[in-house]
Each structure stands twice: as C-alpha cells, then as structure tokens.
C-alpha cells in the first residue's frame, strides 16, 4: 500500500545541528503566529526545507470542525467558515474532532485559482448557490504555509499570500459573486539570495528574516553527514533516539503558548526598541511591533513572565535586518548594524 503523507518519516527537529537562528525564528512564530512569519534566506543544501518540515512534528493538536475544508475552530468566530457560523447561529450540533496542525507546501508553478480557490459560476448561476472550490489558503488555515524558493514566485502571488497572512481572510470574487473564508496561517518562505531577492516592500511584510549559511566547522559537518546517513538507513530507530527531546520541546511550546498572554515588557524597554528602530531609519512601525512580539515569545519560551534586554538582543536582528535601507557601499552585515545600534541605545554589550 502506498504510504500516506503522514507516514513519511520526518527528520527530528531536535537532532538538527546548528542553524540556531532559523530554528529560533520558527519556534517563536509557532508560539505567537501574529509575529508574521519567517523569511529564511541562505545557501543551497543548508537544511531549510528539512527544518521547516521537522517543525510540524512538534506542533500540538487543535480542535477542528469535522469534515470542514477550512479547519474551522469550533469556538472562535474569527477562525470559522460562514457555514459553521450559520450552524452555530441556528443552534445546530457542530461535530468536533482533533487533528495535528497541518503544513501546506505551495508549489512554484501554482496558479492564483489553485492558491485562492475558485467559484463555479455555472453552478452559481443555474442553481443559485455559491459553489466554492477551496484552494491552498483554505487548507492552510490555522496551520503553516511553506513556500520554497519564494523569491522565484510571481510578485502578484506573493502579494496575495502576504495580504491573507496579514488580514487572516481570503476573498475570492468572480463576476459579482464574492466568497470569504478564514485564512490565518504562519507564512514561511525560503530562498537562495543568488537566485534573486524579494522586493523590499514584500520583504518588509515578513515578520522575521533568518539567514542560514553552510556550516564551516569540519566536526559539525561530519556530524551532520553521519546523522543524515543514520536517518536514511533506519528512520524509525533514529527518530526513537530523539523522541524524549522531541516530546520535551513540544511540551515547552505548548506551555509557552499558554503563558504568552501574561508575559510583560516594561515601558522603558518598549521605548528603547522604538528608539533603535527610529535611529536605524526603519520605515513604518512593523519593526517595533514584531520586535515586541518576538521578545515576549522568547521570554515565554524560556518560562519567564518578564522580557529582559537579552531577549531583545537575541530577536532584534531577526526582526529588523530586512527592514534597513540598502546601502551599496556598506560592507557590514545588516544584523550586526542592528546589534551595534542596540548596544548604543541600551548601553548593553553583546560581546
């Protein structure tokens, strides 16, 4: 029998060597999806896709309405389809089941209809019903939407994805017929900078920007190669060896999601974050907002109720580096520029 998608062995997240920046950005977005997603840029063969797919293994189960194509939340009106809302309003019984948070892969050649869904005009006109065929955005609701080689995707399609990710809704309009459904997902894009950059206004819409590079340390490279060989030889025993650490991290994520609402960030720290953004000449307020959210998510991940300057130092390069204006004469990495400005404003050394 052909194995289903769920039966394919996935490389354990906790066994991935290095790439701490990428792993942290992914974990923080899972704890607080409102951070706004991650753009992962780096060399080929650095484990970008492997790490994203490994993340799904750690995610908790969620309650969904049974047989609903939008993974509707049975309790939150903002995350349920119009049909489910109508059932609740008419006090009909809504069947509920639990499922793992899903990850949807967006293929490079996908059309807008495939992504957003289509309306069957013939059925709508002849039968008078809104016949909607859901797309990938419907499937990704309350899950993760992963776009590999996002920098090669048509700009118009990237715009559609970012609009849905920001608003939490997808609207399809054809010949005067309009259908909306919830589309709240964590958008993760990856790409190789050698194959072209995203336009700055699109890049700015991603909450965080993680950079990954090829591991240079010989011992680490050997360890990565050995682990990959062991996994391919016997995936089950390799996964079993990491089951305890996987379970521990999964529980840590669940606890952090529950704790997040009570985490505090002092006015003084918020003021300094905004001062860093202003002095770096960051356009708009997205940088300030994302840095606040990411710092609180990190404090929550570390089982703390209060954000520290160290939390901000850890996340601020990820939140701001892609929002800085490009200076062709500047040779220093944008992440280091952010750290230097942080050090000046906070009076806090990162050495």
Short mmCIF file of C-alpha atoms in Angstrom, two decimals:
data_model
loop_
_atom_site.label_atom_id
_atom_site.label_comp_id
_atom_site.label_asym_id
_atom_site.label_seq_id
_atom_site.Cartn_x
_atom_site.Cartn_y
_atom_site.Cartn_z
CA UNK A 1 0.00 0.00 0.00
CA UNK A 2 1.30 3.46 -0.88
CA UNK A 3 2.31 5.38 2.27
CA UNK A 4 0.30 8.48 3.06
CA UNK A 5 1.87 11.90 3.59
CA UNK A 6 1.70 11.43 7.37
CA UNK A 7 3.58 8.12 7.23
CA UNK A 8 6.66 9.59 5.60
CA UNK A 9 9.45 9.71 8.21
CA UNK A 10 10.37 13.27 9.20
CA UNK A 11 13.83 14.27 10.41
CA UNK A 12 13.57 15.18 14.15
CA UNK A 13 13.79 18.93 14.85
CA UNK A 14 15.94 18.43 17.96
CA UNK A 15 18.55 16.46 16.01
CA UNK A 16 19.30 19.31 13.57
CA UNK A 17 22.85 20.59 14.07
CA UNK A 18 23.48 24.35 14.04
CA UNK A 19 21.25 26.88 12.21
CA UNK A 20 20.13 28.23 15.61
CA UNK A 21 18.83 31.49 14.12
CA UNK A 22 16.45 29.70 11.76
CA UNK A 23 15.24 27.28 14.45
CA UNK A 24 14.59 30.11 16.91
CA UNK A 25 12.63 32.18 14.35
CA UNK A 26 10.43 29.18 13.53
CA UNK A 27 9.75 28.36 17.20
CA UNK A 28 8.84 31.96 18.06
CA UNK A 29 6.34 32.11 15.18
CA UNK A 30 4.72 28.90 16.38
CA UNK A 31 4.39 30.36 19.89
CA UNK A 32 2.96 33.64 18.53
CA UNK A 33 1.72 33.35 14.92
CA UNK A 34 0.96 37.11 14.95
CA UNK A 35 4.71 37.77 14.61
CA UNK A 36 4.01 37.47 10.89
CA UNK A 37 6.02 34.58 9.51
CA UNK A 38 9.65 33.98 8.61
CA UNK A 39 11.74 34.52 5.52
CA UNK A 40 14.71 32.12 5.51
CA UNK A 41 17.48 33.03 3.10
CA UNK A 42 20.64 31.01 2.62
CA UNK A 43 22.83 28.74 0.54
CA UNK A 44 21.56 25.60 -1.15
CA UNK A 45 21.75 22.43 0.95
CA UNK A 46 21.68 24.14 4.35
CA UNK A 47 18.61 22.28 5.64
CA UNK A 48 15.99 25.00 5.16
CA UNK A 49 13.22 22.67 3.91
CA UNK A 50 14.25 19.87 6.29
CA UNK A 51 13.99 22.19 9.31
CA UNK A 52 10.58 23.60 8.31
CA UNK A 53 9.14 20.11 7.79
CA UNK A 54 10.65 18.96 11.10
CA UNK A 55 8.86 21.80 12.88
CA UNK A 56 5.41 20.35 12.08
CA UNK A 57 6.24 17.25 14.12
CA UNK A 58 6.43 19.38 17.29
CA UNK A 59 3.15 21.19 16.90
CA UNK A 60 0.21 20.47 19.22
CA UNK A 61 -3.13 19.07 18.09
CA UNK A 62 -6.01 21.50 17.59
CA UNK A 63 -9.78 21.16 17.71
CA UNK A 64 -11.46 21.49 14.29
CA UNK A 65 -14.98 21.12 12.92
CA UNK A 66 -15.21 17.64 11.36
CA UNK A 67 -15.28 17.46 7.54
CA UNK A 68 -14.74 21.20 7.22
CA UNK A 69 -12.33 22.23 4.40
CA UNK A 70 -11.19 25.32 6.31
CA UNK A 71 -10.07 23.62 9.57
CA UNK A 72 -12.64 25.86 11.32
CA UNK A 73 -12.24 26.48 15.04
CA UNK A 74 -15.48 25.33 16.74
CA UNK A 75 -15.20 28.14 19.34
CA UNK A 76 -13.62 31.20 17.66
CA UNK A 77 -15.84 33.02 15.09
CA UNK A 78 -12.73 34.63 13.55
CA UNK A 79 -11.41 31.20 12.61
CA UNK A 80 -14.55 29.54 11.31
CA UNK A 81 -16.20 29.42 7.89
CA UNK A 82 -19.55 31.06 7.13
CA UNK A 83 -21.22 27.62 7.02
CA UNK A 84 -20.02 26.72 10.52
CA UNK A 85 -21.04 30.14 11.85
CA UNK A 86 -24.51 29.65 10.36
CA UNK A 87 -24.77 26.20 12.02
CA UNK A 88 -23.87 27.70 15.41
CA UNK A 89 -26.29 30.61 15.00
CA UNK A 90 -29.12 28.20 14.17
CA UNK A 91 -28.04 26.14 17.22
CA UNK A 92 -27.28 23.00 15.21
CA UNK A 93 -24.85 20.50 16.65
CA UNK A 94 -21.32 21.03 15.29
CA UNK A 95 -19.22 17.83 15.07
CA UNK A 96 -15.74 18.40 16.54
CA UNK A 97 -12.55 16.40 16.12
CA UNK A 98 -8.85 16.94 16.86
CA UNK A 99 -6.08 17.00 14.29
CA UNK A 100 -2.40 17.87 14.01
CA UNK A 101 -1.60 21.39 12.79
CA UNK A 102 -1.01 20.99 9.07
CA UNK A 103 1.72 22.30 6.80
CA UNK A 104 0.80 23.12 3.21
CA UNK A 105 3.51 23.23 0.54
CA UNK A 106 2.97 25.84 -2.15
CA UNK A 107 4.36 24.57 -5.46
CA UNK A 108 6.29 27.13 -7.53
CA UNK A 109 4.03 26.77 -10.56
CA UNK A 110 0.78 27.26 -8.61
CA UNK A 111 -1.88 29.47 -10.22
CA UNK A 112 -3.92 32.06 -8.34
CA UNK A 113 -7.00 29.79 -8.61
CA UNK A 114 -5.05 26.92 -7.04
CA UNK A 115 -3.93 29.17 -4.18
CA UNK A 116 -7.12 31.15 -3.50
CA UNK A 117 -9.81 28.73 -4.70
CA UNK A 118 -12.40 29.04 -7.46
CA UNK A 119 -16.11 29.78 -7.76
CA UNK A 120 -18.15 27.51 -10.05
CA UNK A 121 -20.02 30.24 -11.93
CA UNK A 122 -22.23 27.82 -13.87
CA UNK A 123 -23.48 26.19 -10.67
CA UNK A 124 -23.89 29.58 -9.02
CA UNK A 125 -25.96 30.95 -11.90
CA UNK A 126 -28.07 27.87 -12.65
CA UNK A 127 -28.66 26.59 -9.10
CA UNK A 128 -28.35 29.87 -7.23
CA UNK A 129 -25.77 28.51 -4.76
CA UNK A 130 -22.27 29.79 -4.06
CA UNK A 131 -20.30 26.79 -5.32
CA UNK A 132 -16.78 27.33 -3.98
CA UNK A 133 -13.82 25.02 -4.57
CA UNK A 134 -11.34 25.78 -1.74
CA UNK A 135 -7.67 26.38 -2.56
CA UNK A 136 -4.41 26.04 -0.64
CA UNK A 137 -5.18 29.06 1.57
CA UNK A 138 -8.26 27.26 2.89
CA UNK A 139 -6.23 24.15 3.67
CA UNK A 140 -3.56 26.25 5.40
CA UNK A 141 -6.00 27.98 7.79
CA UNK A 142 -4.71 27.58 11.38
CA UNK A 143 -1.59 25.86 10.03
CA UNK A 144 1.64 26.63 8.21
CA UNK A 145 2.01 27.67 4.57
CA UNK A 146 5.51 26.93 3.29
CA UNK A 147 6.82 28.47 0.08
CA UNK A 148 10.21 27.18 -1.03
CA UNK A 149 12.08 29.49 -3.45
CA UNK A 150 9.65 32.30 -2.57
CA UNK A 151 11.94 34.76 -4.37
CA UNK A 152 11.12 32.97 -7.65
CA UNK A 153 7.35 33.21 -7.07
CA UNK A 154 5.35 35.73 -9.09
CA UNK A 155 5.16 39.04 -7.16
CA UNK A 156 1.38 39.16 -7.55
CA UNK A 157 1.05 35.75 -5.88
CA UNK A 158 3.40 36.79 -3.04
CA UNK A 159 1.17 39.87 -2.55
CA UNK A 160 -1.91 37.62 -2.28
CA UNK A 161 -0.20 35.39 0.31
CA UNK A 162 1.02 38.31 2.40
CA UNK A 163 -2.39 40.04 2.29
CA UNK A 164 -4.11 36.87 3.51
CA UNK A 165 -1.47 36.25 6.17
CA UNK A 166 -1.86 39.83 7.46
CA UNK A 167 -5.67 40.04 7.40
CA UNK A 168 -6.43 36.42 8.27
CA UNK A 169 -9.03 36.25 5.47
CA UNK A 170 -9.10 35.23 1.82
CA UNK A 171 -11.71 36.73 -0.51
CA UNK A 172 -12.45 35.34 -3.97
CA UNK A 173 -14.54 37.44 -6.36
CA UNK A 174 -15.84 36.35 -9.77
CA UNK A 175 -18.49 38.12 -11.86
CA UNK A 176 -20.10 39.87 -8.92
CA UNK A 177 -20.03 36.80 -6.66
CA UNK A 178 -17.84 37.13 -3.57
CA UNK A 179 -16.82 34.47 -1.06
CA UNK A 180 -14.61 34.98 2.03
CA UNK A 181 -13.15 32.43 4.38
CA UNK A 182 -10.63 32.50 7.26
CA UNK A 183 -7.01 32.05 6.18
CA UNK A 184 -4.91 32.55 9.28
CA UNK A 185 -1.59 30.78 8.87
CA UNK A 186 2.12 31.11 9.60
CA UNK A 187 3.81 32.03 6.32
CA UNK A 188 7.29 30.59 5.94
CA UNK A 189 9.31 31.40 2.85
CA UNK A 190 12.77 30.20 1.94
CA UNK A 191 15.14 31.02 -0.86
CA UNK A 192 18.69 31.38 -2.12
CA UNK A 193 19.83 35.03 -2.44
CA UNK A 194 21.90 34.10 -5.51
CA UNK A 195 18.64 33.46 -7.38
CA UNK A 196 17.27 36.95 -6.71
CA UNK A 197 15.97 38.99 -3.80
CA UNK A 198 12.38 39.79 -2.91
CA UNK A 199 11.23 43.36 -3.46
CA UNK A 200 11.84 45.41 -0.25
CA UNK A 201 8.11 46.17 0.19
CA UNK A 202 7.34 42.42 0.11
CA UNK A 203 10.28 41.51 2.32
CA UNK A 204 9.12 44.05 4.92
CA UNK A 205 5.83 42.16 5.28
CA UNK A 206 7.58 39.07 6.69
CA UNK A 207 7.81 39.33 10.47
CA UNK A 208 11.30 37.87 10.76
CA UNK A 209 14.25 37.25 8.46
CA UNK A 210 16.63 34.39 9.28
CA UNK A 211 19.93 33.92 7.49
CA UNK A 212 21.46 30.47 7.17
CA UNK A 213 24.90 29.61 5.90
CA UNK A 214 26.88 26.49 5.13
CA UNK A 215 28.46 25.07 8.29
CA UNK A 216 32.24 25.72 8.13
CA UNK A 217 33.36 23.69 11.15
CA UNK A 218 34.67 20.29 9.97
CA UNK A 219 33.47 18.38 13.07
CA UNK A 220 29.95 19.76 12.73
CA UNK A 221 29.89 18.88 9.02
CA UNK A 222 30.91 15.29 9.81
CA UNK A 223 28.19 15.07 12.48
CA UNK A 224 25.54 16.33 10.02
CA UNK A 225 26.60 13.80 7.36
CA UNK A 226 26.62 10.95 9.89
CA UNK A 227 23.18 11.87 11.22
CA UNK A 228 21.72 12.03 7.74
CA UNK A 229 23.19 8.60 6.91
CA UNK A 230 21.79 7.09 10.14
CA UNK A 231 18.36 8.58 9.47
CA UNK A 232 18.22 7.27 5.89
CA UNK A 233 19.42 3.82 6.99
CA UNK A 234 16.84 3.37 9.76
CA UNK A 235 14.44 6.31 10.19
CA UNK A 236 12.43 4.67 12.98
CA UNK A 237 15.31 3.96 15.36
CA UNK A 238 16.83 7.40 14.62
CA UNK A 239 13.52 9.09 15.48
CA UNK A 240 13.12 6.90 18.58
CA UNK A 241 16.52 8.09 19.84
CA UNK A 242 15.29 11.69 19.79
CA UNK A 243 11.72 11.04 20.97
CA UNK A 244 12.34 12.24 24.54
CA UNK A 245 13.88 15.55 23.44
CA UNK A 246 11.12 15.99 20.83
CA UNK A 247 8.41 15.44 23.49
CA UNK A 248 10.15 17.87 25.85
CA UNK A 249 10.36 20.64 23.22
CA UNK A 250 6.76 20.00 22.15
CA UNK A 251 5.60 20.44 25.76
CA UNK A 252 7.75 23.58 26.05
CA UNK A 253 5.96 25.06 23.00
CA UNK A 254 2.52 24.22 24.45
CA UNK A 255 3.43 25.81 27.80
CA UNK A 256 4.88 28.89 26.08
CA UNK A 257 1.70 29.39 24.02
CA UNK A 258 -0.39 29.29 27.20
CA UNK A 259 1.97 31.59 29.13
CA UNK A 260 2.36 34.18 26.34
CA UNK A 261 -0.64 36.32 27.34
CA UNK A 262 0.80 37.02 30.79
CA UNK A 263 4.34 37.98 29.66
CA UNK A 264 5.15 41.66 30.31
CA UNK A 265 7.56 44.06 28.62
CA UNK A 266 8.37 47.26 30.52
CA UNK A 267 7.67 50.72 29.10
CA UNK A 268 11.40 51.54 29.25
CA UNK A 269 12.28 48.54 27.06
CA UNK A 270 9.46 49.34 24.61
CA UNK A 271 10.76 52.90 24.38
CA UNK A 272 14.30 51.71 23.65
CA UNK A 273 13.09 49.29 20.95
CA UNK A 274 11.35 52.18 19.20
CA UNK A 275 14.46 54.33 19.62
CA UNK A 276 16.57 51.65 17.89
CA UNK A 277 14.04 51.46 15.03
CA UNK A 278 13.94 55.26 14.68
CA UNK A 279 17.73 55.66 14.70
CA UNK A 280 18.10 52.88 12.10
CA UNK A 281 15.59 54.81 9.95
CA UNK A 282 13.23 51.81 9.71
CA UNK A 283 10.12 52.71 7.71
CA UNK A 284 6.74 52.19 9.36
CA UNK A 285 6.03 50.58 12.72
CA UNK A 286 6.14 46.89 11.77
CA UNK A 287 9.68 46.57 13.14
CA UNK A 288 8.64 47.90 16.57
CA UNK A 289 5.57 45.65 16.75
CA UNK A 290 7.34 42.47 15.61
CA UNK A 291 10.28 43.03 17.99
CA UNK A 292 7.84 43.42 20.94
CA UNK A 293 6.03 40.22 19.99
CA UNK A 294 9.18 38.19 19.33
CA UNK A 295 10.81 39.28 22.61
CA UNK A 296 7.68 38.27 24.56
CA UNK A 297 7.54 34.92 22.74
CA UNK A 298 11.19 34.26 23.61
CA UNK A 299 10.64 35.13 27.28
CA UNK A 300 7.64 32.78 27.27
CA UNK A 301 9.72 30.01 25.65
CA UNK A 302 12.25 30.44 28.46
CA UNK A 303 9.48 30.15 31.10
CA UNK A 304 9.70 33.80 32.19
CA UNK A 305 6.99 36.40 32.79
CA UNK A 306 9.15 39.45 32.04
CA UNK A 307 11.16 40.41 28.93
CA UNK A 308 14.86 41.16 29.52
CA UNK A 309 17.29 43.23 27.37
CA UNK A 310 18.99 39.91 26.46
CA UNK A 311 15.71 38.66 24.95
CA UNK A 312 15.51 41.80 22.80
CA UNK A 313 19.17 41.48 21.76
CA UNK A 314 18.51 37.90 20.63
CA UNK A 315 15.49 38.72 18.44
CA UNK A 316 16.04 42.28 17.20
CA UNK A 317 18.47 41.42 14.35
CA UNK A 318 15.92 38.87 13.05
CA UNK A 319 13.13 41.46 13.22
CA UNK A 320 14.93 44.45 11.70
CA UNK A 321 17.73 43.34 9.36
CA UNK A 322 15.44 43.07 6.31
CA UNK A 323 13.83 46.45 7.02
CA UNK A 324 17.03 48.51 6.78
CA UNK A 325 17.57 50.59 3.67
CA UNK A 326 20.21 49.00 1.47
CA UNK A 327 23.47 50.94 1.19
CA UNK A 328 25.54 49.57 -1.72
CA UNK A 329 28.73 50.92 -0.11
CA UNK A 330 28.03 49.24 3.25
CA UNK A 331 30.02 46.01 3.68
CA UNK A 332 28.88 45.16 7.25
CA UNK A 333 26.07 42.62 7.70
CA UNK A 334 22.73 44.33 8.44
CA UNK A 335 22.25 42.11 11.51
CA UNK A 336 25.50 43.46 13.01
CA UNK A 337 24.37 47.04 12.30
CA UNK A 338 21.22 46.32 14.32
CA UNK A 339 23.28 44.85 17.18
CA UNK A 340 25.60 47.88 17.23
CA UNK A 341 22.67 50.29 17.40
CA UNK A 342 21.08 48.15 20.13
CA UNK A 343 24.33 48.36 22.11
CA UNK A 344 24.38 52.17 21.83
CA UNK A 345 20.73 52.66 22.83
CA UNK A 346 20.56 50.03 25.59
CA UNK A 347 24.12 50.60 26.86
CA UNK A 348 24.37 46.81 26.73
CA UNK A 349 27.38 44.96 25.34
CA UNK A 350 26.76 41.96 23.09
CA UNK A 351 30.36 40.73 23.18
#
